[in-house]
Amino acid sequence: MSNSIKLAILGLGTVGTGVINLINDNLDELKRRSGRDIIITEVGTRRQRDDIDATIIQNSDLMATAASDNVDIVIEVIGGTTLAKDVIMHAIKHGKHVVTANKALLAEHGNEIFAFAEAHNVHVAYEAAVAGGIPIIKVMREALAANKIDWLAGIINGTGNFIMTEMRDKGRPFADVLQEAQELGYAEADPTFDVEGIDAAHKLALLASIAFGIPLQFDKVYCEGITGITLQDVNYAEELGYRIKHLGFAVRRDGQGNADAAGIELRVHPTLIPQEALLANVNGVKNAVLVNSHPLGQTLYCGDGAGAGATASAVMADVMDLVRVLGSKDRDDQNNTGHHVPHLAFIPEQLSDTPILRAEQMTTGYYLRVHAYDSPGVLADITRILSDAGINIDAILQKPAHKVGQVPVIILTLPVVESQMNLAIEKIEKLDTITDKVVRIRLDELE
Amino acid sequence: MSNSIKLAILGLGTVGTGVINLINDNLDELKRRSGRDIIITEVGTRRQRDDIDATIIQNSDLMATAASDNVDIVIEVIGGTTLAKDVIMHAIKHGKHVVTANKALLAEHGNEIFAFAEAHNVHVAYEAAVAGGIPIIKVMREALAANKIDWLAGIINGTGNFIMTEMRDKGRPFADVLQEAQELGYAEADPTFDVEGIDAAHKLALLASIAFGIPLQFDKVYCEGITGITLQDVNYAEELGYRIKHLGFAVRRDGQGNADAAGIELRVHPTLIPQEALLANVNGVKNAVLVNSHPLGQTLYCGDGAGAGATASAVMADVMDLVRVLGSKDRDDQNNTGHHVPHLAFIPEQLSDTPILRAEQMTTGYYLRVHAYDSPGVLADITRILSDAGINIDAILQKPAHKVGQVPVIILTLPVVESQMNLAIEKIEKLDTITDKVVRIRLDELE
């Protein structure tokens, strides 16, 4: 076939090797779909590898590969935010299209990278950066392009979902499951990015930008991990018909007439959701994103959020899109952004400065676990405080005392602004009958 | 904004009106994403409407609107396979891009329509033709473009899914629920297309073509509806951990060394699937498609499969894709198929002639309900016949007699070629102890 497409892969870890394997396995499908030959001409790798086809140049100078005349598309799968950034900027400068799976880099430096790419009339594609093999970037940028997106909620960290699933299914405590996840290779030796929600926050920043047409604002994502979730809370939630999942939310709030309350909530936190919701039944390392948009309504996208095969699938989907760009007649003059999808879904000059709300401004339902001495009137005191703060109780569960004289009271509330809840909890904790800090977990009906 | 895009809508029923409403509601989003103005210049409608903006030309001559100089993209939402075909061919002939939601037309005449479009260098987009607002066409043609698709299974008829859901949830018989579906407007006055699986078969033909790169072959889809499903079978299935859903399957079989058995299964039928599968928990009028591909693995796409908003969302996603095509610099010479997605995902000369298997060649598990006199040895007779035919039993359930002396025996089998099962059932029905025809429903573990 004419006009072969020349790829460079920078980094030969799990994902880089997965891309090579995919091309070996599916070259016939790739050619039948694109009408072009797809060739890896060069790989950037520090260490020479003897398991790579001899026709592929192995170059330990990654910057040279990123700028090579022998390359149309540069695939960056090194990871990290230093060398990866350098090679991407270098590739862009030399007119190469870039495909990357690097969520941390884009969440933190995406505005700069995309602007640089636009200035050089090339594209930086990043389907693999969010939810692995689930094509959520393409879906939101293209398939939902005619919708106004109201909110999205996603299980976007497989390790966290694995841990929450095992805790519930097997009744195992957090630390125990985390150790298994590390042994299985799902969690890193340093699991901070996964269990503290930072990885999810990176992905949420990307999703929110393409949902609402706002610049990337990773630093404004409210982020809460799963390290504080106990089996006790998992079980109470189930008893009340809910399940605790670690979710990322991006929500557009119109402020209901109050301009100060209008803006976007970006938050990552454990959340009680109804057991019967499909999202509650996405288990193990699977990822899923639920998008609510007008006029489409709710759509759900589910699949593997990590792993060599899923990530390679997303990387090569981006390559196939770029093959069409490279196949256009005006290849020599690529200043034709009119027919390409904008990096952040909306054209750059149309990105909006809608404010990101602070945590205290965010509105969610709550699960509260309050420990009190079993004295008359304690329930009346708590409910009066909540009522005075304008907080509506949706359900209440008082369990028999598990220590002598002490009973946990579980309360589910309707949505309330966090600042209101903060004040109410402060008052509850000052009651003489309350023996511990109030445990709170957010709750969402996904409606 | 410069370069406005001019749309014509042919047909002002539910969907056409939905498209007008979407553009009214979301024009700002459409402009922010595309950088272009989107204008409805003309509508084709037999009956003049006074609720349409006065700037829009209303034309009762649909052929004239399809060819109008005042139009870039023609949206066909008339339905049917006669006038709809004429206006689409006419629009193509006049160099218009076409967007259609017409599954019946494409399933039956798509090969001809797409070839005509390719000859005229225009595109016929059809996201809305399958699974309504779920972007399954874009996902399979673009997002999974680097994968080899092994099989897909889909709930692709909302009416059928509503009926199956109500039967299970409320224990209501088929006829009763069908009547309610008609009253709710989910089912047509003549529900044949929905309950006999023909509508699902239309959609399956489209999905199979873009999954495997084969021409459209609606006439070869094996098609079984839900009219024969009884509450008794719904309940037995649940008891055994399965749920009956009406599904469309497209499966690639390599024949395992037997060339005669290699080919593609296209089938629509009620199916027992495991209760814990996400697909089993897609309820009511929702649609969902599960795709198994290499190297990605399983991904699931779920949402509204019908309705004005969902369909308009898909129609306008196609329009947004075409806006980029129209925005390309080589707009005057559109013979640049190199950078467009092929109609059937694979480039036309690469479509394959892989045979479609006949029903007798198809391989699935089975649920069997056998009614027998409760005489010694009857179970031994049945299981021996199955065993002799090489059919493995996965589960068996013998319920107490519901008529005097008669007991239903429920048997679940592992996958077997249908011709084998036909022979076995023939033998079972000849046993003296068997009192009725054997009821069979296919079963799939979705693995």
Tab-separated table of C-alpha atoms in Angstrom, chain A residues 118 123 126 136-152 206-214 250 252 264 291-296 299 301 336-352, chain B residues 1-3 5 22 25-38 138 313 316-325 327:
chain	number	residue	atom	x	y	z
A	118	GLU	CA	-1.685	24.473	17.994
A	123	HIS	CA	-2.055	17.337	17.252
A	126	TYR	CA	-4.331	11.403	24.534
A	136	ILE	CA	-14.032	8.360	26.814
A	137	ILE	CA	-12.017	11.187	25.217
A	138	LYS	CA	-13.370	10.445	21.754
A	139	VAL	CA	-16.868	9.931	23.115
A	140	MET	CA	-16.924	13.251	24.953
A	141	ARG	CA	-15.097	15.304	22.334
A	142	GLU	CA	-16.919	13.916	19.313
A	143	ALA	CA	-19.873	11.648	20.048
A	144	LEU	CA	-21.390	13.999	22.648
A	145	ALA	CA	-20.348	17.125	20.744
A	146	ALA	CA	-23.947	18.278	20.309
A	147	ASN	CA	-24.783	17.891	23.990
A	148	LYS	CA	-24.502	20.223	26.912
A	149	ILE	CA	-22.827	18.148	29.582
A	150	ASP	CA	-24.329	18.631	33.042
A	151	TRP	CA	-22.156	16.287	35.056
A	152	LEU	CA	-20.039	13.177	34.910
A	206	LEU	CA	-8.824	16.211	31.692
A	207	LEU	CA	-12.433	15.000	31.616
A	208	ALA	CA	-13.751	18.249	33.077
A	209	SER	CA	-11.970	20.373	30.498
A	210	ILE	CA	-13.453	18.508	27.553
A	211	ALA	CA	-16.857	18.325	29.234
A	212	PHE	CA	-17.234	22.032	29.904
A	213	GLY	CA	-14.683	23.738	27.685
A	214	ILE	CA	-12.471	25.067	30.454
A	250	ALA	CA	-17.250	17.083	37.470
A	252	ARG	CA	-21.751	22.216	36.444
A	264	ILE	CA	-17.871	23.893	38.416
A	291	VAL	CA	-22.051	11.114	31.649
A	292	ASN	CA	-25.265	13.085	32.042
A	293	SER	CA	-25.890	15.449	29.170
A	294	HIS	CA	-28.711	17.290	27.469
A	295	PRO	CA	-30.548	16.123	25.425
A	296	LEU	CA	-29.002	12.649	25.459
A	299	THR	CA	-24.753	7.152	29.029
A	301	TYR	CA	-18.872	3.613	29.239
A	336	ASN	CA	-6.437	23.484	8.707
A	337	THR	CA	-7.670	23.190	12.244
A	338	GLY	CA	-11.193	23.686	10.912
A	339	HIS	CA	-11.544	19.993	10.308
A	340	HIS	CA	-9.862	18.620	13.387
A	341	VAL	CA	-11.254	18.030	16.833
A	342	PRO	CA	-9.945	20.713	19.225
A	343	HIS	CA	-7.572	19.383	21.901
A	344	LEU	CA	-9.955	20.298	24.709
A	345	ALA	CA	-13.102	19.645	22.637
A	346	PHE	CA	-13.891	23.360	22.333
A	347	ILE	CA	-11.887	25.712	20.097
A	348	PRO	CA	-9.149	27.407	22.156
A	349	GLU	CA	-10.569	30.930	22.004
A	350	GLN	CA	-13.905	29.568	23.258
A	351	LEU	CA	-12.586	28.039	26.475
A	352	SER	CA	-14.478	29.592	29.356
B	1	MET	CA	-18.576	33.271	12.864
B	2	SER	CA	-17.511	32.640	9.306
B	3	ASN	CA	-18.475	29.791	7.077
B	5	ILE	CA	-23.024	25.250	7.878
B	22	LEU	CA	-31.358	20.484	20.160
B	25	ASP	CA	-31.050	24.618	23.099
B	26	ASN	CA	-27.357	24.018	22.450
B	27	LEU	CA	-26.364	26.377	19.648
B	28	ASP	CA	-23.809	28.034	21.886
B	29	GLU	CA	-22.111	24.683	22.654
B	30	LEU	CA	-22.178	23.713	18.971
B	31	LYS	CA	-20.465	26.984	18.019
B	32	ARG	CA	-17.931	26.796	20.835
B	33	ARG	CA	-16.956	23.285	19.778
B	34	SER	CA	-16.954	23.698	15.998
B	35	GLY	CA	-16.055	27.333	15.595
B	36	ARG	CA	-18.809	27.494	12.988
B	37	ASP	CA	-22.379	28.667	12.839
B	38	ILE	CA	-24.935	25.897	12.364
B	138	LYS	CA	-18.167	5.925	16.223
B	313	SER	CA	-27.816	13.793	19.892
B	316	MET	CA	-25.990	16.115	15.458
B	317	ALA	CA	-22.771	14.271	16.410
B	318	ASP	CA	-22.681	13.150	12.785
B	319	VAL	CA	-23.290	16.723	11.682
B	320	MET	CA	-20.381	17.897	13.850
B	321	ASP	CA	-18.101	15.316	12.199
B	322	LEU	CA	-19.233	16.484	8.774
B	323	VAL	CA	-18.646	20.112	9.764
B	324	ARG	CA	-14.969	19.190	10.092
B	325	VAL	CA	-15.044	17.541	6.663
B	327	GLY	CA	-14.101	22.778	7.006
